[in-house]
Tab-separated table of C-alpha atoms in Angstrom:
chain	number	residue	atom	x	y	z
S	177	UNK	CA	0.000	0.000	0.000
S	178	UNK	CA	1.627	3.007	-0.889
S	179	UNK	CA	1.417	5.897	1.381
S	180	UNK	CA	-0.647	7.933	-0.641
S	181	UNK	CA	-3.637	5.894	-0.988
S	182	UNK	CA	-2.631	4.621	3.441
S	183	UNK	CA	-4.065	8.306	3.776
S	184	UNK	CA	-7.614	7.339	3.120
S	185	UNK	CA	-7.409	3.708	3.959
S	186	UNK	CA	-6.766	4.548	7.452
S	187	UNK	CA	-9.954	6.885	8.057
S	188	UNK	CA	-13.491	5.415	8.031
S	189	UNK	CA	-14.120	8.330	6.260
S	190	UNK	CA	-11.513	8.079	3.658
S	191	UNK	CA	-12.522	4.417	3.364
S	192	UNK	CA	-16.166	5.161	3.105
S	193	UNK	CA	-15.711	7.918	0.644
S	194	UNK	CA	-13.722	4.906	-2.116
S	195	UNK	CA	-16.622	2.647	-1.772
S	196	UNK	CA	-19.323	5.358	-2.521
S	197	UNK	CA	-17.356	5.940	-5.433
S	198	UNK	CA	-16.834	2.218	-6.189
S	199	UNK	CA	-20.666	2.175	-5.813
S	200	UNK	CA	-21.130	5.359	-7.903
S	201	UNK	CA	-18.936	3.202	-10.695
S	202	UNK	CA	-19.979	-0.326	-11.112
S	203	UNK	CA	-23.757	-1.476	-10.254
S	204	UNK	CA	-22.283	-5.252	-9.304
S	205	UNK	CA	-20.357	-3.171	-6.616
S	206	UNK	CA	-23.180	-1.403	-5.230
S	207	UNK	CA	-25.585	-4.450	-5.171
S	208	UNK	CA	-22.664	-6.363	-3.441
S	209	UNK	CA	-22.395	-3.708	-0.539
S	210	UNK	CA	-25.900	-3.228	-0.016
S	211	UNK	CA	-25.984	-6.810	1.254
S	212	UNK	CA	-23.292	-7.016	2.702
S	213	UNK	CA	-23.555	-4.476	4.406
S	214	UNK	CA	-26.810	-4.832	5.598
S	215	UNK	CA	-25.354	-8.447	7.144
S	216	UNK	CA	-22.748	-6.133	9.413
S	217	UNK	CA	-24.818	-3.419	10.069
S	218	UNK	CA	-25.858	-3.003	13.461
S	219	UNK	CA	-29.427	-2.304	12.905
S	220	UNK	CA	-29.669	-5.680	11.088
S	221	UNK	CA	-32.875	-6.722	11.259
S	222	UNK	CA	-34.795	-4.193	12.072
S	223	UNK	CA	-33.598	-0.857	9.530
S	224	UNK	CA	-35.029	0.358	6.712
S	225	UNK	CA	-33.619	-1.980	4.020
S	226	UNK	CA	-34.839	-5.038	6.061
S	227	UNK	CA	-38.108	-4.528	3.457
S	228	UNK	CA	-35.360	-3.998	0.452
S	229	UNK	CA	-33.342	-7.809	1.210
S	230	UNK	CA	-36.374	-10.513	1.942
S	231	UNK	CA	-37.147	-10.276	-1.990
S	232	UNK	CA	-40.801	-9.199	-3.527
S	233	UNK	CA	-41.990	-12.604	-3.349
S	234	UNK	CA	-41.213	-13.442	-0.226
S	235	UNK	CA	-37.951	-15.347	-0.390
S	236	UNK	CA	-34.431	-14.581	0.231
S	237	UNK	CA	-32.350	-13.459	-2.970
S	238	UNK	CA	-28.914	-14.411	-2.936
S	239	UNK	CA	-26.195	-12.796	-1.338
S	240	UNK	CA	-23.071	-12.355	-2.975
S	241	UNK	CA	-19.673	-13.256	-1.279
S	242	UNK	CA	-17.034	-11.244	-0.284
S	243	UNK	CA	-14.759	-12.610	-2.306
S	244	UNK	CA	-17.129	-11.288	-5.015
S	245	UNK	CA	-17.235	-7.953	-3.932
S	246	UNK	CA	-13.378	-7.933	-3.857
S	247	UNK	CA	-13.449	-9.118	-7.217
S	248	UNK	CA	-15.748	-6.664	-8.393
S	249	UNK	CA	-13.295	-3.741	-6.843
S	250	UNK	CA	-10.511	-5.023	-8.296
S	251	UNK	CA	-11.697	-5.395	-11.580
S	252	UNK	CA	-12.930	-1.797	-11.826
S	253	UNK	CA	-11.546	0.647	-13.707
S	254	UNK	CA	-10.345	3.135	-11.508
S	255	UNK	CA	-9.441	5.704	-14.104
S	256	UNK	CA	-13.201	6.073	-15.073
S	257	UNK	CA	-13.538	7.736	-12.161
S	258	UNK	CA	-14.499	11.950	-12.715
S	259	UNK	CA	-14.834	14.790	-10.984
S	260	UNK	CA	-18.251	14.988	-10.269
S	261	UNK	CA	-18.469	11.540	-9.095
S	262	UNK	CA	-15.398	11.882	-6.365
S	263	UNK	CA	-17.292	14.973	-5.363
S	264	UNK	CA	-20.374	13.005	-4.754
S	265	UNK	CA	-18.939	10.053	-3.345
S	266	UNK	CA	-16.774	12.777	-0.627
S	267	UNK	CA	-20.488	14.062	0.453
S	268	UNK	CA	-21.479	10.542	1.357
S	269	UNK	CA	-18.696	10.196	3.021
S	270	UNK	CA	-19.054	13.306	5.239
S	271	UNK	CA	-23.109	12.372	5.510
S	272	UNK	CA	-22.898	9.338	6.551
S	273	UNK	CA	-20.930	10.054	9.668
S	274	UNK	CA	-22.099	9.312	12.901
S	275	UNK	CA	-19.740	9.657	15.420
S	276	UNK	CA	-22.315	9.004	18.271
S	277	UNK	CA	-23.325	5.559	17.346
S	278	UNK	CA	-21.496	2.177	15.894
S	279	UNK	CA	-20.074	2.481	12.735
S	280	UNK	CA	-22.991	1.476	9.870
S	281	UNK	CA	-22.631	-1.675	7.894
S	282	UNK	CA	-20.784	-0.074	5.007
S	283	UNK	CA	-18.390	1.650	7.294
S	284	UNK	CA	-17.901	-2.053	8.658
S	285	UNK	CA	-17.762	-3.458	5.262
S	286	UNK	CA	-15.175	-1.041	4.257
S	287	UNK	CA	-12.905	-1.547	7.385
S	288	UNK	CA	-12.333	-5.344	6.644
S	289	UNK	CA	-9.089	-5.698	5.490
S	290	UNK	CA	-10.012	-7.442	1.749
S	291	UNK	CA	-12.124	-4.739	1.208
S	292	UNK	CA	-9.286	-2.212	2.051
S	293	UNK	CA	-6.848	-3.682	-0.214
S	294	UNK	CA	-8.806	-4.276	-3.229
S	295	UNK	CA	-9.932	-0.303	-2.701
S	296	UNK	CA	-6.412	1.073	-3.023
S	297	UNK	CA	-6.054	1.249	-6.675
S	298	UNK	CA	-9.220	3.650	-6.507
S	299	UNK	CA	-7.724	5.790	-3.282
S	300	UNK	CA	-4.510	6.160	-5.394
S	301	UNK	CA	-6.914	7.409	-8.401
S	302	UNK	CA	-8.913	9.831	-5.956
S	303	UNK	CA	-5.600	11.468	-4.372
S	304	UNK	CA	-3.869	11.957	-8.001
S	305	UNK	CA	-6.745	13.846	-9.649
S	306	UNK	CA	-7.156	17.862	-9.610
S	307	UNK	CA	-9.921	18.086	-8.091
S	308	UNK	CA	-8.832	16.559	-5.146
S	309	UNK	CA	-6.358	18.917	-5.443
S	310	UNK	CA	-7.699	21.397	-2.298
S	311	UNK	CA	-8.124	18.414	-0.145
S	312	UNK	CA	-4.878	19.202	1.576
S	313	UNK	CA	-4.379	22.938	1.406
S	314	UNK	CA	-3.718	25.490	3.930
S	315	UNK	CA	-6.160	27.929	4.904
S	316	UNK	CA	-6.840	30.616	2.371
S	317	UNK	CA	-7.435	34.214	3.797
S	318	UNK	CA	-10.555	34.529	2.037
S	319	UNK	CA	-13.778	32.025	3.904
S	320	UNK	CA	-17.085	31.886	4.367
S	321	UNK	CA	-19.324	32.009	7.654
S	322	UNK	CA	-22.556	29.957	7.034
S	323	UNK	CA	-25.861	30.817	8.935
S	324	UNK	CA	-28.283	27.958	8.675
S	325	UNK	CA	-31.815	29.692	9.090
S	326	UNK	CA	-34.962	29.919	7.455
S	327	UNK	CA	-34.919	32.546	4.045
S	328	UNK	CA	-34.842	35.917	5.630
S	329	UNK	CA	-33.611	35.586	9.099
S	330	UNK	CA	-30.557	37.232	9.969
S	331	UNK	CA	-27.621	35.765	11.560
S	332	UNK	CA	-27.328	36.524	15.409
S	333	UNK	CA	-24.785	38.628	16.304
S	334	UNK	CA	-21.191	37.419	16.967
S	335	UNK	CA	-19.716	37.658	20.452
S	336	UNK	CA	-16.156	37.950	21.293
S	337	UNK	CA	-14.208	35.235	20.913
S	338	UNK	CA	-12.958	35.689	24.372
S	339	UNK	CA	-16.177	35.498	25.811
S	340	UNK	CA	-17.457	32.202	23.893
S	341	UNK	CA	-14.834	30.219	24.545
S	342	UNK	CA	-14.596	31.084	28.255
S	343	UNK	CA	-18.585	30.106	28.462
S	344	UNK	CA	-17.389	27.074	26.132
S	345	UNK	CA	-14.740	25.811	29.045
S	346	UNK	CA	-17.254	26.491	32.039
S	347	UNK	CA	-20.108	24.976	30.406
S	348	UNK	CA	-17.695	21.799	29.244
S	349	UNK	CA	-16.690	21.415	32.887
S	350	UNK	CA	-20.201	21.500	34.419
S	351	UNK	CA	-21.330	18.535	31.806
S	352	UNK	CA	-17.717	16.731	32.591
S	353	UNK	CA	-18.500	17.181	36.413
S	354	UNK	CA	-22.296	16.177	36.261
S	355	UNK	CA	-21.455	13.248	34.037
S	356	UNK	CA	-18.577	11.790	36.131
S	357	UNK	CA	-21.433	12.247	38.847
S	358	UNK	CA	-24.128	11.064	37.076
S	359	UNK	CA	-23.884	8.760	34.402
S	360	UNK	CA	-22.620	4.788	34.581
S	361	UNK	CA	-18.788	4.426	34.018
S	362	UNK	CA	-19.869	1.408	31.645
S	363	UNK	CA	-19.204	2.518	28.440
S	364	UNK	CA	-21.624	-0.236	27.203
S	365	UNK	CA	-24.409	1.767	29.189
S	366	UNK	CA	-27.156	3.167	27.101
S	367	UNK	CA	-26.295	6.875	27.145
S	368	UNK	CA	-25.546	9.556	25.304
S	369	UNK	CA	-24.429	13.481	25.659
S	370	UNK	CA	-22.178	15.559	23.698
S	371	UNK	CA	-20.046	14.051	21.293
S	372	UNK	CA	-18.490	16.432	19.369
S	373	UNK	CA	-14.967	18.133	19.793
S	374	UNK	CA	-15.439	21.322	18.860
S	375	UNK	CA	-16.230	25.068	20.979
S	376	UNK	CA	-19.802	25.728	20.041
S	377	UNK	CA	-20.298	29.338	19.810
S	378	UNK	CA	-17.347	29.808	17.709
S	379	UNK	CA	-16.976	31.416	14.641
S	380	UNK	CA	-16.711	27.998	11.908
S	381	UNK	CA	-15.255	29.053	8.459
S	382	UNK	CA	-15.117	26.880	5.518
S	383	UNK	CA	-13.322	27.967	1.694
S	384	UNK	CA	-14.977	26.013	-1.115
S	385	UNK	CA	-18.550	27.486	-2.075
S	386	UNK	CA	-20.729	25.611	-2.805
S	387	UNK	CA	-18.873	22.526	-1.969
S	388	UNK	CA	-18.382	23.603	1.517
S	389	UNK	CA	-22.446	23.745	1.706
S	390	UNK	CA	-22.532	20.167	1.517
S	391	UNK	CA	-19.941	19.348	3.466
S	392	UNK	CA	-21.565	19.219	6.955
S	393	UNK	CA	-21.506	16.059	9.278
S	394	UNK	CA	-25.192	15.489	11.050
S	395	UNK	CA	-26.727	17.550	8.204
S	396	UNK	CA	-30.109	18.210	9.000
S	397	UNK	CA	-30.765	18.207	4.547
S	398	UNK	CA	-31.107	22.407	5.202
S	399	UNK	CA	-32.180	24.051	2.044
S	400	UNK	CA	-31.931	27.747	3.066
S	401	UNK	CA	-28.328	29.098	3.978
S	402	UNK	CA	-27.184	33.019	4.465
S	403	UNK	CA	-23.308	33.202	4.025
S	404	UNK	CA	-21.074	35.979	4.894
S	405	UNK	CA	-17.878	36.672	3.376
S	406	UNK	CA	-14.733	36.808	6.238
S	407	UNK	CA	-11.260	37.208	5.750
S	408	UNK	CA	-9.037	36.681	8.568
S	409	UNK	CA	-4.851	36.501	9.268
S	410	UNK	CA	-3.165	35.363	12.470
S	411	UNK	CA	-1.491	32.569	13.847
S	412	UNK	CA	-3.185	29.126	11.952
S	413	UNK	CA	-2.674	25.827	13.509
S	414	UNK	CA	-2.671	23.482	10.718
S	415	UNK	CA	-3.892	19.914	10.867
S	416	UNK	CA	-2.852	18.049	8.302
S	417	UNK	CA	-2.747	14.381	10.139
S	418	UNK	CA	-3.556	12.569	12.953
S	419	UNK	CA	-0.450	13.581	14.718
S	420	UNK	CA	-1.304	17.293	14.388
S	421	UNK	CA	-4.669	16.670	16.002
S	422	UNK	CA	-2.916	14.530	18.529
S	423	UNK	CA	-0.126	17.525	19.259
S	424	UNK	CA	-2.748	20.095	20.259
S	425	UNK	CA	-4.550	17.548	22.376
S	426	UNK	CA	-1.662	17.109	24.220
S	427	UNK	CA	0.035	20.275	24.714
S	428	UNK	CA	-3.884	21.614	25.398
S	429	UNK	CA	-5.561	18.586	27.197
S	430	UNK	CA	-9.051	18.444	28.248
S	431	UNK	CA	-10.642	16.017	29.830
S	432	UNK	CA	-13.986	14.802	28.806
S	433	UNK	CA	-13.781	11.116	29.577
S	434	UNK	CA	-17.167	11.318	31.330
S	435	UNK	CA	-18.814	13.206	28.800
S	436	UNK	CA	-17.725	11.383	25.805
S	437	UNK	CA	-17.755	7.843	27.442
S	438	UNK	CA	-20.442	5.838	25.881
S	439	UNK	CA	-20.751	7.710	22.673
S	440	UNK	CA	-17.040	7.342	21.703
S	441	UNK	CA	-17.093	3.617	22.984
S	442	UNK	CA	-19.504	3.240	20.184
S	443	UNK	CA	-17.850	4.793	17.166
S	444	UNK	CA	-14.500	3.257	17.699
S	445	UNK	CA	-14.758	1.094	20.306
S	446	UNK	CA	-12.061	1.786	22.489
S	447	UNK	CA	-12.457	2.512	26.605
S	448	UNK	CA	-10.165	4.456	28.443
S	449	UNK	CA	-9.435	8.181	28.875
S	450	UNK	CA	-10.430	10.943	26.356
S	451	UNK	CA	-9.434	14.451	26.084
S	452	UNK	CA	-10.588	17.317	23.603
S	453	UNK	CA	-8.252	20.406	22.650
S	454	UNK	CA	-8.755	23.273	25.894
S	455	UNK	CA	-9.760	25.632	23.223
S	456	UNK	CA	-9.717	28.471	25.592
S	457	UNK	CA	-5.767	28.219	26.518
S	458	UNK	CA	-4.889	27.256	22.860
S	459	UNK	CA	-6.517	30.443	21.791
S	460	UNK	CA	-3.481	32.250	23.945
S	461	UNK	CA	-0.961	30.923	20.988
S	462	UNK	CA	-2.943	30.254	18.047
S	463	UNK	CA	-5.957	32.428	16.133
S	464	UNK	CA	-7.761	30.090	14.538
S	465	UNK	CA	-7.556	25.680	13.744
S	466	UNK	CA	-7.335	24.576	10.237
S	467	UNK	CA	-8.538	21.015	9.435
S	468	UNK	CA	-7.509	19.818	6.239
S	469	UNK	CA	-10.479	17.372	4.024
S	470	UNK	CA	-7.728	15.312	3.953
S	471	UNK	CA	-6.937	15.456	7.352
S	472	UNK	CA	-10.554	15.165	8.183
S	473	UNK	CA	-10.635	11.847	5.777
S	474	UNK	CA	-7.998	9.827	7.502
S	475	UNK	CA	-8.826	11.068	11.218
S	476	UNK	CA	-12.408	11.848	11.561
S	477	UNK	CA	-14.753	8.916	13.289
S	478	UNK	CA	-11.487	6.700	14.489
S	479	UNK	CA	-9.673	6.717	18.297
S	480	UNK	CA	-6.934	8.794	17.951
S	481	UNK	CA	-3.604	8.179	20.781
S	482	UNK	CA	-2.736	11.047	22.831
S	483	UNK	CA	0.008	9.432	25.328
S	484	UNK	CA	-0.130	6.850	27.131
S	485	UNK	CA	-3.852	6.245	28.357
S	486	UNK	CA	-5.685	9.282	26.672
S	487	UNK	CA	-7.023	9.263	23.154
S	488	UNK	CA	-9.166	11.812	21.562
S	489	UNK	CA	-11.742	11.651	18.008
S	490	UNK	CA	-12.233	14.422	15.787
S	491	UNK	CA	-16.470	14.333	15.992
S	492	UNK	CA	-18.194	17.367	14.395
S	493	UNK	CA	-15.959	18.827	11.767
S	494	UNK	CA	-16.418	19.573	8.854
S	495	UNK	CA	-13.770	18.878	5.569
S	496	UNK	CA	-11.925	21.935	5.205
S	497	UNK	CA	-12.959	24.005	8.223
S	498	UNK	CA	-11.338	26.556	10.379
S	499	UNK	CA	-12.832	27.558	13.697
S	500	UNK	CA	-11.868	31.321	14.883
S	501	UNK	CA	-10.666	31.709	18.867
S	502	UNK	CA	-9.520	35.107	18.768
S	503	UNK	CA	-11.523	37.905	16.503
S	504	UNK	CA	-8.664	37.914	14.068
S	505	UNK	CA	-11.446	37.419	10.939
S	506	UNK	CA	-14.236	40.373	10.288
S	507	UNK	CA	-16.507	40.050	7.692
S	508	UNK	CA	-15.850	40.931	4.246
S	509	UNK	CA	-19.130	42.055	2.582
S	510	UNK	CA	-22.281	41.470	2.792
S	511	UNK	CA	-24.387	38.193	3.151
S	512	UNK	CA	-25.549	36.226	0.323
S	513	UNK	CA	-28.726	33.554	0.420
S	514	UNK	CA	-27.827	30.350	-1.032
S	515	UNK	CA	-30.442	27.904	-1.576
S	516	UNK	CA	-31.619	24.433	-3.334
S	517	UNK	CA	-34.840	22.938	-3.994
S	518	UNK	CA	-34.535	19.792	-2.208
S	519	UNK	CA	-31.528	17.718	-0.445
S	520	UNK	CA	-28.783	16.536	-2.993
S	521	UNK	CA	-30.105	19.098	-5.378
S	522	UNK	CA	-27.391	22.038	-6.661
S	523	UNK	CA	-26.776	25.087	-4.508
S	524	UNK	CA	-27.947	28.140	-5.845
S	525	UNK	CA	-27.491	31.541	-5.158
S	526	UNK	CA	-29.835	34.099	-4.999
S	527	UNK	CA	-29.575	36.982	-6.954
């Protein structure tokens, strides 16, 4: 495996985001996942394609192998694969996240090793075109904010940074403190709280329009957006890779074992001690955190190690996003309403 296409292969997301493509490119494929990933899903049995598998008359249709789905991938041809379709295949990706729950049957599928090495020839394809080109690029000056609201409903006003991330820490320490208190230290308990790893309340930033509209984890299908041109310098820390994300954990630790217990038990299945970036003491060195799509590919969704006993998982980003934690962006102009006519239609905007 060459270390190119290891870059995806490693991520669920990167993984997930070849076999939507392999689907996209070869029916065989996507008939071949649908069962078999129906067999590994952990709903099995009682989701939505449990109708879809028992067969119109009654009976059970066949179910291919694995070994025929590996044959399948291997026999594709992986330099069919265009633009548009990697571009579709990266929003299924990013959809289909769910850091809060087990990974889904195709996420399992695409985790076995077979499956993993009869997808590199198509990672190695995805990585080498242009127009995954931006998928590892530093943060431009030149973003956009995004307001999800109705049409015609302005964006609330921004407070200092200063002052969101210091309600961001207390709040964070309350739920930590109430959930060591409160909820079972078995991470196979049925709970759940926050799960994601980012300050709410700050200013989130992304740099591909309208690409960047569809690129949300635990989309809610929105068809109305307002975004606001910013432009922003200062001090960027760039992650790039696992180890960058990993870095700023550790020289900013927070704990949120507690918190993130039984959630994060269920996405990657690992128990021990978590910890999120401290955003409020990293915002004394750095202005704003850059995650690469790339980055986001290979890290997002998996248990990444801190040091010795603490891990951490990148839940809640976004491909390509940069969250503010000083005011060192202002807006640049005014905002624009973006909109489409259902979910997975085009982005529009209005004129």
């Amino acid at each position: 495996m060459d270390t190119g296409a290891e870059v995806l292969m490693e991520g669920p997301r990167g993984r997930r985001l070849c076999l939507e493509l392999a689907m996209m490119l070869d029916p065989t494929v996507a008939s071949a996942v649908f069962y078999l990933g129906y067999e590994l899903d952990p709903g099995r049995g009682t989701s939505v394609k449990l109708l879809s598998v028992s067969g119109d008359d009654g009976g059970a249709p066949p179910v291919p192998s694995l070994e025929d789905l590996t044959g399948a991938l291997e026999a594709l041809d992986a330099g069919s694969a265009g633009a548009d379709q990697i571009d579709g295949a990266l929003v299924r990706a990013v959809d289909s996240s769910r850091p809060w729950q087990e990974p889904d049957g195709e996420d399992a599928l695409a985790a076995l090793p077979e499956v993993q090495a009869a997808l590199v020839p198509l990672a190695r394809r995805v990585l080498d075109t242009p127009s995954a080109l931006w998928w590892n690029q530093f943060r431009p000056a030149g973003q956009w904010a995004l307001h999800w609201s109705p049409a015609g409903n302005p964006a609330p006003p921004r407070h200092a940074a200063a002052e969101t991330l210091s309600a961001w820490a207390a709040g964070a320490r309350r739920e930590e403190a109430g959930a060591a208190r409160d909820r079972p230290a078995d991470p196979h308990a049925n709970w759940t709280g926050t799960w994601w790893s980012f300050p709410e309340g700050a200013l989130r930033t992304v740099a591909q329009l309208p690409q960047g509209l569809d690129l949300i984890e635990d989309s809610f299908g929105e068809t109305s957006v307002s975004v606001t041109g910013v432009r922003g310098a200062g001090r960027t820390y760039e992650v790039r890779s696992g180890s960058d994300w990993a870095a700023l954990c550790r020289e900013y630790p927070f704990p949120v074992t507690a918190s993130r217990r039984h959630d994060w038990f269920r996405c990657t299945g690992r128990h021990g001690e978590w910890v999120i970036p401290d955003w409020e003491k990293a915002a004394e060195k750095w202005d704003a955190v850059h995650v690469t799509a790339l980055a986001y590919l290979s890290c997002a969704n998996r248990a990444l190690d801190v040091d010795a006993g603490r891990s951490t998982v990148m839940a809640g980003w976004n491909p390509d996003t940069t969250i503010w934690l000083t005011d060192a962006a202002v807006e640049d102009g005014p905002p624009e309403r973006w909109y489409r006519t259902a979910t997975g239609e085009p982005w529009v905007r209005e004129a």
